[in-house]
Amino acid sequence: ATEAEEKDLVVIGGGVAGYVAAIKAGQAGLKVTCIEKRGALGGTCLNVGCIPSKSLLNNSHMYHSILHDTKNRGIDVGDVKLNLAQMMKAKETSVSGLTKGIEFLFKKNNVEYIKGTGAFTDEHTIAVNLLDGGETSVKGKNIIIATGSEATPFPGLTIDEEKIITSTGAIALQKVPKKMVVIGGGIIGLEMGSVWSRLGSEVTVVEFLGQIGGPGMDNEIAKLTQKLLTKQGMKFKLNTKVMGGDDSGETVKINVEAAKGGKEELLDADVVLVAIGRRPYTAGLNFEKIGLEADDKGRLVIDQEFRTKIPHIRVIGDCTFGPMLAHKAEEEGVAVAEFITKGYGHVNYGAIPSVMYSHPEVAWVGQNEQELKAADVKYKSGSFPFSANSRAKTNLDTEGIVKFLADAETDRILGVHIVGPNAGEMIAEATLALEYGASCEDVARTSHAHPTLSEAFKEAAMATYDKAIHY
Ligand code: FAD
Ligand code: NAI
């Protein structure tokens, strides 16, 4: 092993959190090394998460629309066929373009990239098991841990990424399964369930709780979303526990039991997607050896400045607290680099949007109705349906609503919840409003171009403190 010079900053993990921190620190003139074991930068998000899933969501939506939604638009199409291999290739093209883009940004910002697995040997030294064989070690004045997360396994079901899969298998299936059972009706279950349902699978989602959408989704929005996805052909079993499974036969048998009443049922599936959440990934890092701590969920413990109890070692992204989202990881990447280079940084955890890229999309920011009730906050709400929006009508895409929640007295926006076309883009406007402490009236008195979907946003704001015009 060769002993390298001491760097200003060593980042372990080249995912969104890690690569952003490395670039930001590089821009400030620090000598930075980033260690990534995957062989490609961008982490879960670029390689097996956000990007490949969105490629499949977009193209499966197009396929489904061409099959079912062209005649009434005056477009007669001939024989429509799925070329799954090509759809996967298109996905790979998006992924490889973006990961190579980060390598370019590393060069541009003077970030050294080491392909290998890092492990602490002491508070300043990381031993790296190189991907191409051999070892090296790196010393850092500052160290950032950004090792991300992994799928939570389901006890008793062995993941083989073919019959019993996580999201990683779900973005790479080579044929459309006849029947798919999804365990967990959160974001991964609904996004990947949508993809395979559109491509022809019979998809049944088994969810332990009484509502779909995972943590954070507003009750009313979750109910409406479930109705829309059911209309598209997905089946839901809520309040249902998976008791176990048997994958010894041609198909997988999944035992489920109703949470109330205990009624049992046997589900049959060609493929079972396990999507019950993700957990921090810190295996092999040796963090315990140098005295760092994880909580009972495996999250590395940090303070407000992302510092562990060893102050020059900081943690960001999925392997510590907060929502496991790429844009949250990115915010932390910028903030942590600023803490190191300037002594201050900032992330507003109250204004981090969530988007589910189904069709229609579901997006929200701030608090939901059940949270406001639980906290005994006096609020008012207003909503506007896309069925009354002129652009949605011209697009023949009118399902969904925009819903505002605002302080009953001051009219200040507390949360915005959208299910509808383009909700994922529209939520940026809500996030900006929340970030600037806007009232509903501020939004409603802002001119929005006509005819656009964003007028539904403006009118929902208007409906919260007064009456909407078009509904
Ligand atoms: P990661 O992206 O997991 O990166 C950590 C990196 O560290 C990995 O590449 C890993 O190989 C590396 N590493 C780990 N240990 C070591 C070590 N010891 N040495 C060297 N390298 C190491 N979020 C969104 O905001 N929008 C979405 O649309 C979205 N879609 C998703 C879809 C799926 C199917 C999944 C699974 C996730 C999705 N996410 C999405 C979540 C998003 O991917 C994560 O929040 C994000 O990747 C977290 O970034 P990170 O840098 O903290 O961790
Ligand atoms: P999730 O936390 O969103 O949802 C998991 C769901 O599984 C919950 O509804 C939960 O009640 C249910 N569940 C848990 N245990 C169960 C059991 N034993 N049986 C049945 N249901 C059970 O987790 P998911 O969908 O796995 O996604 C993980 C994370 O990845 C998300 O929380 C999100 O942070 C990130 N992600 C984000 C995306 C986006 O932003 N568009 C897309 C995909 C993932």
Coordinates of C-alpha atoms and ligand atoms in Angstrom, one line a residue:
A1 CA 0.0 0.0 0.0
T2 CA 1.2 3.5 -0.8
E3 CA 0.8 6.4 1.6
A4 CA -0.8 9.4 -0.1
E5 CA -0.6 13.0 0.9
E6 CA -3.2 14.4 3.3
K7 CA -6.2 15.8 1.5
D8 CA -8.3 18.7 2.7
L9 CA -11.4 16.4 2.3
V10 CA -12.0 12.8 1.7
V11 CA -15.6 11.8 0.7
I12 CA -16.6 8.1 1.1
G13 CA -19.4 7.4 -1.3
G14 CA -19.9 9.0 -4.8
G15 CA -23.7 9.1 -4.6
V16 CA -25.7 12.4 -4.9
A17 CA -24.7 13.4 -1.4
G18 CA -21.0 12.6 -1.8
Y19 CA -20.4 13.8 -5.3
V20 CA -22.2 17.1 -4.7
A21 CA -20.2 17.7 -1.5
A22 CA -16.9 16.8 -3.4
I23 CA -17.7 19.2 -6.3
K24 CA -18.7 22.0 -4.0
A25 CA -15.6 21.7 -1.9
G26 CA -13.5 21.4 -5.1
Q27 CA -15.0 24.6 -6.4
A28 CA -13.9 26.3 -3.1
G29 CA -10.3 25.3 -3.8
L30 CA -10.0 22.3 -1.4
K31 CA -8.0 19.3 -2.3
V32 CA -10.7 16.6 -2.5
T33 CA -10.7 12.8 -3.0
C34 CA -13.9 10.8 -3.5
I35 CA -14.0 7.1 -3.0
E36 CA -16.7 5.1 -4.7
K37 CA -16.9 1.3 -4.8
R38 CA -19.6 0.9 -7.5
G39 CA -17.4 1.6 -10.4
A40 CA -19.6 4.4 -11.5
L41 CA -20.5 7.7 -9.8
G42 CA -24.0 8.9 -9.0
G43 CA -24.9 6.3 -6.4
T44 CA -28.2 4.6 -6.0
C45 CA -30.0 7.5 -7.6
L46 CA -28.3 7.6 -11.0
N47 CA -27.4 3.9 -11.3
V48 CA -30.4 2.0 -9.9
G49 CA -32.8 4.5 -8.5
C50 CA -34.2 7.9 -9.6
I51 CA -32.9 7.9 -13.2
P52 CA -33.5 4.4 -14.5
S53 CA -36.9 4.3 -12.8
K54 CA -37.9 7.5 -14.4
S55 CA -36.8 6.4 -17.8
L56 CA -39.0 3.3 -17.5
L57 CA -41.8 5.3 -16.0
N58 CA -41.7 7.8 -18.9
N59 CA -41.5 5.2 -21.7
S60 CA -44.0 2.7 -20.2
H61 CA -46.4 5.7 -19.9
M62 CA -45.9 6.5 -23.6
Y63 CA -46.5 2.8 -24.5
H64 CA -49.6 2.6 -22.4
S65 CA -50.9 5.9 -23.8
I66 CA -50.3 4.8 -27.4
L67 CA -52.2 1.6 -26.7
H68 CA -55.1 3.1 -24.9
D69 CA -55.3 6.8 -25.4
T70 CA -54.9 7.8 -29.0
K71 CA -58.2 7.1 -30.8
N72 CA -60.1 9.9 -28.9
R73 CA -57.3 12.3 -29.8
G74 CA -57.7 11.6 -33.5
I75 CA -54.6 9.5 -33.9
D76 CA -55.0 6.1 -35.5
V77 CA -52.0 4.0 -34.9
G78 CA -51.1 0.6 -36.4
D79 CA -49.8 -2.4 -34.6
V80 CA -48.2 -1.3 -31.3
K81 CA -45.6 -3.7 -29.9
L82 CA -43.4 -3.6 -26.8
N83 CA -39.7 -3.9 -27.4
L84 CA -38.6 -4.4 -23.8
A85 CA -34.9 -4.9 -24.6
Q86 CA -34.9 -1.5 -26.4
M87 CA -36.7 0.1 -23.5
M88 CA -34.0 -1.1 -21.2
K89 CA -31.3 0.1 -23.6
A90 CA -32.9 3.6 -23.6
K91 CA -32.7 3.5 -19.8
E92 CA -29.1 2.5 -19.9
T93 CA -28.2 5.3 -22.3
S94 CA -29.7 7.9 -19.8
V95 CA -27.8 6.4 -16.9
S96 CA -24.4 6.1 -18.6
G97 CA -24.6 9.6 -20.0
L98 CA -25.3 11.1 -16.6
T99 CA -22.7 9.0 -14.6
K100 CA -20.0 10.0 -17.1
G101 CA -21.1 13.6 -16.8
I102 CA -20.2 13.5 -13.1
E103 CA -16.7 12.1 -13.9
F104 CA -16.3 15.1 -16.2
L105 CA -17.4 17.5 -13.4
F106 CA -14.9 15.9 -11.0
K107 CA -12.1 16.6 -13.5
K108 CA -13.3 20.1 -14.0
N109 CA -13.3 20.8 -10.3
N110 CA -10.1 19.0 -9.4
V111 CA -11.7 16.1 -7.5
E112 CA -9.6 12.9 -7.4
Y113 CA -11.8 9.9 -8.0
I114 CA -10.7 6.5 -6.5
K115 CA -12.6 3.4 -7.5
G116 CA -12.7 1.2 -4.4
T117 CA -14.2 0.4 -1.0
G118 CA -13.2 2.6 1.8
A119 CA -12.9 1.6 5.5
F120 CA -11.6 3.6 8.5
T121 CA -8.3 2.6 10.0
D122 CA -8.1 5.6 12.2
E123 CA -9.8 9.0 12.6
H124 CA -8.0 10.5 9.6
T125 CA -7.1 7.5 7.5
I126 CA -9.2 5.5 5.1
A127 CA -7.9 2.2 3.7
V128 CA -9.2 1.6 0.2
N129 CA -9.7 -1.8 -1.4
L130 CA -9.3 -0.9 -5.0
L131 CA -11.8 -2.2 -7.5
D132 CA -9.1 -3.2 -9.9
G133 CA -7.2 -5.1 -7.2
G134 CA -4.7 -3.8 -4.7
E135 CA -5.0 -1.4 -1.9
T136 CA -4.2 2.2 -1.1
S137 CA -4.9 4.5 1.8
V138 CA -6.0 8.1 1.9
K139 CA -5.7 10.7 4.7
G140 CA -8.2 13.5 5.1
K141 CA -8.2 16.6 7.3
N142 CA -12.0 16.4 6.9
I143 CA -13.9 13.3 6.1
I144 CA -17.5 13.0 4.8
I145 CA -19.4 9.7 5.1
A146 CA -22.0 9.5 2.3
T147 CA -22.5 5.7 1.9
G148 CA -26.2 5.8 1.2
S149 CA -28.8 3.1 1.8
E150 CA -30.0 -0.3 0.7
A151 CA -33.4 -2.1 0.4
T152 CA -34.8 -3.4 3.6
P153 CA -35.0 -7.2 3.2
F154 CA -38.2 -9.1 4.0
P155 CA -37.6 -11.8 6.6
G156 CA -38.1 -15.2 5.1
L157 CA -37.9 -14.1 1.4
T158 CA -34.5 -14.5 -0.3
I159 CA -33.8 -11.8 -2.8
D160 CA -32.4 -13.3 -6.1
E161 CA -33.3 -10.2 -8.2
E162 CA -35.2 -12.4 -10.7
K163 CA -38.2 -14.0 -8.9
I164 CA -37.9 -12.1 -5.6
I165 CA -36.7 -8.7 -6.4
T166 CA -36.0 -5.3 -4.9
S167 CA -36.2 -2.1 -7.0
T168 CA -32.8 -3.1 -8.5
G169 CA -34.4 -6.2 -10.1
A170 CA -37.5 -4.2 -11.0
I171 CA -35.6 -1.9 -13.3
A172 CA -34.0 -4.7 -15.1
L173 CA -36.6 -7.5 -15.7
Q174 CA -36.0 -9.2 -19.1
K175 CA -39.6 -10.1 -19.6
V176 CA -43.0 -8.8 -18.4
P177 CA -44.2 -11.0 -15.6
K178 CA -47.7 -12.3 -15.9
K179 CA -48.4 -11.7 -12.2
M180 CA -46.5 -9.4 -9.9
V181 CA -47.0 -9.1 -6.2
V182 CA -45.6 -5.9 -4.6
I183 CA -45.0 -6.0 -0.9
G184 CA -45.3 -2.4 0.4
G185 CA -47.5 0.3 -1.2
G186 CA -44.9 3.1 -0.7
I187 CA -43.2 5.1 -3.5
I188 CA -41.1 2.3 -4.9
G189 CA -44.1 -0.2 -4.9
L190 CA -46.3 2.3 -6.7
E191 CA -43.8 3.6 -9.2
M192 CA -42.4 0.2 -10.2
G193 CA -45.9 -1.4 -9.9
S194 CA -47.1 1.3 -12.4
V195 CA -44.3 0.5 -14.8
W196 CA -45.0 -3.3 -15.0
S197 CA -48.8 -2.8 -14.9
R198 CA -48.6 -0.5 -17.9
L199 CA -46.4 -3.1 -19.7
G200 CA -49.0 -5.8 -19.1
S201 CA -48.5 -7.4 -15.7
E202 CA -51.3 -8.1 -13.3
V203 CA -50.0 -6.1 -10.3
T204 CA -51.3 -6.6 -6.7
V205 CA -49.9 -4.3 -4.0
V206 CA -50.0 -5.6 -0.5
E207 CA -49.8 -2.8 2.1
F208 CA -49.6 -3.3 5.8
L209 CA -51.2 0.1 6.6
G210 CA -54.7 1.4 5.7
Q211 CA -53.3 3.8 3.1
I212 CA -50.9 3.7 0.2
G213 CA -48.1 6.2 -0.5
G214 CA -45.7 5.6 2.3
P215 CA -44.8 8.2 5.0
G216 CA -45.9 11.8 4.3
M217 CA -48.6 11.5 1.8
D218 CA -51.8 13.3 2.7
N219 CA -54.8 10.9 3.5
E220 CA -57.1 12.5 1.0
I221 CA -54.5 12.5 -1.8
A222 CA -53.6 8.9 -1.0
K223 CA -57.2 7.8 -1.4
L224 CA -57.6 9.7 -4.6
T225 CA -54.3 8.2 -5.9
Q226 CA -55.4 4.7 -5.1
K227 CA -58.6 5.3 -7.0
L228 CA -56.7 6.5 -10.1
L229 CA -54.2 3.6 -10.0
T230 CA -57.0 1.1 -9.5
K231 CA -58.7 2.5 -12.6
Q232 CA -55.4 1.9 -14.4
G233 CA -55.6 -1.8 -13.4
M234 CA -53.5 -2.1 -10.3
K235 CA -55.0 -4.1 -7.4
F236 CA -54.6 -3.2 -3.7
K237 CA -54.8 -5.1 -0.5
L238 CA -54.6 -2.7 2.3
N239 CA -54.4 -3.5 6.0
T240 CA -52.9 -6.8 4.9
K241 CA -49.9 -8.6 6.4
V242 CA -47.5 -10.8 4.4
M243 CA -46.9 -13.8 6.6
G244 CA -44.4 -15.6 4.4
G245 CA -43.6 -17.0 1.0
D246 CA -42.6 -20.1 -0.8
D247 CA -40.4 -19.7 -3.9
S248 CA -39.6 -23.4 -4.4
G249 CA -42.1 -23.9 -7.3
E250 CA -42.4 -22.3 -10.7
T251 CA -44.3 -19.4 -9.2
V252 CA -43.9 -17.8 -5.8
K253 CA -46.7 -18.3 -3.3
I254 CA -47.2 -15.5 -0.9
N255 CA -49.3 -15.9 2.3
V256 CA -51.2 -12.8 3.3
E257 CA -53.5 -12.2 6.2
A258 CA -56.0 -9.4 6.8
A259 CA -54.8 -7.3 9.8
K260 CA -58.3 -7.2 11.1
G261 CA -60.2 -10.6 11.3
G262 CA -57.2 -12.6 10.3
K263 CA -58.6 -13.8 6.9
E264 CA -55.9 -15.6 5.1
E265 CA -55.2 -15.8 1.4
L266 CA -52.6 -17.3 -0.9
L267 CA -51.3 -15.0 -3.7
D268 CA -49.6 -16.5 -6.7
A269 CA -46.9 -14.4 -8.5
D270 CA -44.2 -14.8 -11.2
V271 CA -42.3 -12.0 -9.6
V272 CA -42.5 -10.6 -6.0
L273 CA -41.2 -7.0 -5.5
V274 CA -40.1 -6.3 -1.9
A275 CA -40.5 -2.6 -1.3
I276 CA -41.0 -2.1 2.4
G277 CA -38.5 0.8 2.8
R278 CA -34.8 1.4 2.7
R279 CA -32.2 1.3 5.5
P280 CA -28.8 3.1 5.9
Y281 CA -25.9 1.3 4.4
T282 CA -22.6 1.4 6.4
A283 CA -21.4 -2.2 6.2
G284 CA -17.6 -2.6 6.2
L285 CA -17.0 1.0 6.9
N286 CA -15.5 0.2 10.3
F287 CA -17.1 3.3 11.9
E288 CA -17.6 1.6 15.2
K289 CA -13.8 1.0 15.4
I290 CA -13.2 4.7 15.6
G291 CA -16.0 5.3 18.0
L292 CA -18.8 6.6 15.8
E293 CA -22.4 5.8 16.7
A294 CA -25.5 4.7 14.8
D295 CA -29.1 4.8 16.2
D296 CA -31.5 1.9 16.4
K297 CA -32.4 2.4 12.7
G298 CA -28.7 2.2 11.6
R299 CA -28.5 6.0 10.9
L300 CA -25.2 7.5 11.8
V301 CA -25.6 10.1 14.5
I302 CA -24.8 13.7 13.8
D303 CA -25.4 17.2 15.0
Q304 CA -26.9 20.3 13.2
E305 CA -23.6 20.8 11.3
F306 CA -23.5 17.2 10.2
R307 CA -20.7 16.4 12.6
T308 CA -20.3 13.1 14.3
K309 CA -18.7 13.1 17.8
I310 CA -15.4 13.2 16.0
P311 CA -15.8 16.8 14.7
H312 CA -13.9 16.5 11.4
I313 CA -16.0 13.5 10.3
R314 CA -19.4 14.5 9.0
V315 CA -22.3 12.4 7.6
I316 CA -24.9 13.3 4.9
G317 CA -27.5 11.7 2.7
D318 CA -29.4 8.4 3.2
C319 CA -27.1 7.0 5.8
T320 CA -28.1 9.6 8.3
F321 CA -31.4 11.3 9.4
G322 CA -34.1 12.8 7.2
P323 CA -36.0 11.7 4.2
M324 CA -34.2 9.3 1.8
L325 CA -34.4 11.6 -1.2
A326 CA -31.8 12.6 -3.8
H327 CA -32.6 16.3 -3.6
K328 CA -32.3 16.2 0.2
A329 CA -28.9 14.5 -0.2
E330 CA -27.9 17.2 -2.7
E331 CA -28.9 20.1 -0.3
E332 CA -26.8 18.4 2.4
G333 CA -23.9 18.0 0.0
V334 CA -23.8 21.7 -0.6
A335 CA -24.4 22.7 3.0
V336 CA -21.7 20.3 4.4
A337 CA -19.1 21.7 2.0
E338 CA -20.0 25.2 3.1
F339 CA -19.7 24.3 6.7
I340 CA -16.2 23.0 6.0
T341 CA -15.1 25.9 3.8
K342 CA -17.0 28.8 5.3
G343 CA -18.2 27.7 8.7
Y344 CA -21.9 27.9 7.9
G345 CA -24.4 26.1 5.8
H346 CA -28.2 25.6 5.7
V347 CA -30.9 23.1 4.8
N348 CA -34.6 23.8 5.3
Y349 CA -36.0 20.4 6.2
G350 CA -39.5 21.9 6.4
A351 CA -39.5 22.6 2.6
I352 CA -38.3 19.5 0.9
P353 CA -40.7 18.3 -1.8
S354 CA -41.7 14.7 -2.4
V355 CA -42.7 13.5 -5.8
M356 CA -44.1 10.2 -6.9
Y357 CA -43.7 9.8 -10.7
S358 CA -46.8 7.8 -11.4
H359 CA -49.4 9.1 -13.9
P360 CA -50.8 11.4 -12.8
E361 CA -47.9 12.4 -10.6
V362 CA -48.3 13.0 -6.9
A363 CA -46.3 15.7 -5.2
W364 CA -46.3 17.5 -1.9
V365 CA -44.4 19.8 0.3
G366 CA -44.8 21.0 3.9
Q367 CA -47.3 19.4 6.3
N368 CA -50.3 17.2 5.5
E369 CA -53.7 17.3 7.0
Q370 CA -53.2 14.4 9.4
E371 CA -50.0 16.0 10.7
L372 CA -51.7 19.4 11.3
K373 CA -54.6 17.7 13.1
A374 CA -52.2 15.8 15.3
A375 CA -50.3 18.9 16.2
D376 CA -53.6 20.8 16.9
V377 CA -52.9 23.5 14.4
K378 CA -55.8 25.7 13.3
Y379 CA -55.7 25.5 9.5
K380 CA -57.9 26.1 6.5
S381 CA -57.8 24.2 3.2
G382 CA -58.7 25.0 -0.4
S383 CA -58.5 22.9 -3.5
F384 CA -59.1 23.0 -7.2
P385 CA -59.7 20.1 -9.6
F386 CA -57.8 19.7 -12.8
S387 CA -61.1 18.9 -14.4
A388 CA -61.9 22.6 -14.2
N389 CA -58.5 23.7 -15.7
S390 CA -58.5 24.7 -19.3
R391 CA -55.1 23.3 -20.2
A392 CA -55.8 19.9 -18.5
K393 CA -59.0 19.8 -20.6
T394 CA -57.2 20.5 -23.9
N395 CA -54.7 17.8 -23.0
L396 CA -57.5 15.4 -22.1
D397 CA -55.6 14.8 -18.8
T398 CA -58.0 16.1 -16.2
E399 CA -57.6 13.7 -13.2
G400 CA -56.5 15.1 -9.9
I401 CA -56.5 18.1 -7.6
V402 CA -54.3 20.8 -6.1
K403 CA -54.9 21.3 -2.4
F404 CA -53.5 24.0 -0.1
L405 CA -53.3 24.0 3.7
A406 CA -52.8 27.3 5.3
D407 CA -52.8 28.8 8.8
A408 CA -56.4 29.7 9.6
E409 CA -55.5 33.1 10.9
T410 CA -52.5 34.4 8.9
D411 CA -53.2 32.6 5.6
R412 CA -49.5 31.5 5.6
I413 CA -49.0 28.3 3.5
L414 CA -48.4 25.2 5.6
G415 CA -48.5 22.5 3.0
V416 CA -49.4 21.9 -0.7
H417 CA -50.6 18.5 -2.0
I418 CA -51.1 17.7 -5.6
V419 CA -52.2 14.8 -7.6
G420 CA -52.3 15.6 -11.3
P421 CA -50.5 16.0 -14.5
N422 CA -47.1 17.7 -14.0
A423 CA -47.5 17.7 -10.2
G424 CA -43.7 17.1 -9.9
E425 CA -42.8 20.3 -11.7
M426 CA -45.6 22.3 -10.1
I427 CA -44.5 21.5 -6.6
A428 CA -41.4 23.7 -7.2
E429 CA -43.7 26.7 -7.1
A430 CA -45.2 25.5 -3.8
T431 CA -41.7 24.9 -2.4
L432 CA -40.6 28.4 -3.3
A433 CA -43.7 29.9 -1.8
L434 CA -43.2 27.9 1.4
E435 CA -39.5 28.8 1.5
Y436 CA -40.4 32.5 1.3
G437 CA -43.2 32.3 3.8
A438 CA -45.9 33.2 1.3
S439 CA -49.6 33.4 2.0
C440 CA -52.2 31.8 -0.2
E441 CA -53.2 35.3 -1.2
D442 CA -49.6 36.0 -2.3
V443 CA -49.8 33.1 -4.7
A444 CA -53.3 33.9 -5.9
R445 CA -52.4 37.5 -6.7
T446 CA -49.4 36.4 -8.8
S447 CA -50.3 36.2 -12.5
H448 CA -50.1 32.7 -14.0
A449 CA -50.0 32.3 -17.8
H450 CA -53.1 31.1 -19.5
P451 CA -53.8 28.3 -20.5
T452 CA -51.4 26.4 -18.2
L453 CA -51.8 23.7 -15.6
S454 CA -50.3 26.1 -13.1
E455 CA -53.6 28.1 -13.1
A456 CA -55.0 25.2 -11.1
F457 CA -52.3 26.0 -8.5
K458 CA -53.2 29.6 -8.4
E459 CA -57.0 28.9 -8.1
A460 CA -56.5 26.4 -5.3
A461 CA -54.6 29.1 -3.4
M462 CA -57.5 31.5 -4.2
A463 CA -60.0 28.9 -2.9
T464 CA -58.2 28.7 0.4
Y465 CA -58.7 32.4 1.5
D466 CA -61.6 33.3 -0.9
K467 CA -63.4 31.5 -3.8
A468 CA -61.9 30.1 -6.9
I469 CA -63.2 31.7 -10.2
H470 CA -63.5 28.6 -12.4
Y471 CA -65.0 26.1 -9.9
Ligands
FAD1 P1 -26.4 6.6 -2.5 O1 -27.0 7.2 -3.7 O2 -26.9 5.3 -2.1 O3 -24.8 6.6 -2.7 C1 -23.9 6.1 -1.8 C2 -22.8 5.5 -2.6 O4 -21.8 5.1 -1.6 C3 -23.1 4.3 -3.4 O5 -22.8 4.5 -4.7 C4 -22.2 3.2 -2.8 O6 -21.7 2.3 -3.7 C5 -21.1 4.0 -2.1 N1 -20.5 3.3 -1.0 C6 -21.1 2.7 0.1 N2 -20.2 2.3 1.0 C7 -19.0 2.6 0.4 C8 -17.6 2.4 0.9 N3 -17.4 1.8 2.1 N4 -16.6 2.8 0.1 C9 -16.9 3.5 -1.1 N5 -18.1 3.7 -1.6 C10 -19.1 3.3 -0.8 N6 -35.0 10.0 -4.7 C11 -35.5 11.1 -5.3 O7 -35.3 12.2 -4.8 N7 -36.2 11.1 -6.4 C12 -36.5 9.9 -7.1 O8 -37.1 9.8 -8.1 C13 -35.9 8.7 -6.5 N8 -36.2 7.5 -7.1 C14 -35.6 6.4 -6.5 C15 -35.9 5.2 -7.1 C16 -35.4 4.0 -6.6 C17 -35.7 2.7 -7.2 C18 -34.6 4.0 -5.4 C19 -34.0 2.8 -4.8 C20 -34.3 5.3 -4.8 C21 -34.9 6.4 -5.3 N9 -34.6 7.7 -4.8 C22 -35.2 8.8 -5.3 C23 -33.8 7.8 -3.5 C24 -32.4 8.3 -3.9 O9 -31.8 7.3 -4.8 C25 -31.5 8.4 -2.7 O10 -32.1 9.2 -1.7 C26 -30.1 9.0 -3.0 O11 -29.5 8.1 -3.9 C27 -29.3 9.1 -1.7 O12 -28.0 9.6 -2.1 P2 -26.7 9.2 -1.2 O13 -25.6 9.8 -1.8 O14 -27.0 9.5 0.2 O15 -26.6 7.6 -1.2
NAI2 P1 -41.6 3.6 1.7 O1 -41.2 3.9 3.0 O2 -41.9 4.7 0.8 O3 -42.8 2.7 1.7 C1 -42.8 1.4 2.2 C2 -44.2 0.9 2.4 O4 -44.2 -0.4 2.8 C3 -45.0 1.7 3.5 O5 -46.2 2.1 3.0 C4 -45.1 0.7 4.6 O6 -46.3 0.8 5.4 C5 -45.1 -0.6 3.8 N1 -44.6 -1.8 4.6 C6 -43.6 -1.9 5.5 N2 -43.5 -3.1 6.0 C7 -44.4 -3.9 5.4 C8 -44.8 -5.2 5.4 N3 -44.2 -6.1 6.2 N4 -45.8 -5.6 4.6 C9 -46.5 -4.8 3.8 N5 -46.2 -3.5 3.7 C10 -45.2 -3.0 4.5 O7 -40.4 2.7 1.1 P2 -40.1 2.3 -0.4 O8 -41.2 2.4 -1.3 O9 -39.4 1.0 -0.3 O10 -39.0 3.3 -0.9 C11 -37.9 3.6 -0.1 C12 -37.4 5.0 -0.2 O11 -36.8 5.3 -1.4 C13 -38.6 6.0 -0.1 O12 -39.0 6.3 1.2 C14 -38.0 7.2 -0.8 O13 -37.2 7.9 0.2 C15 -37.1 6.6 -1.8 N6 -37.7 6.7 -3.1 C16 -38.1 7.9 -3.6 C17 -38.7 8.0 -4.8 C18 -39.1 9.3 -5.3 O14 -38.8 10.3 -4.7 N7 -39.9 9.4 -6.4 C19 -38.8 6.8 -5.7 C20 -38.4 5.6 -5.1 C21 -37.8 5.6 -3.9

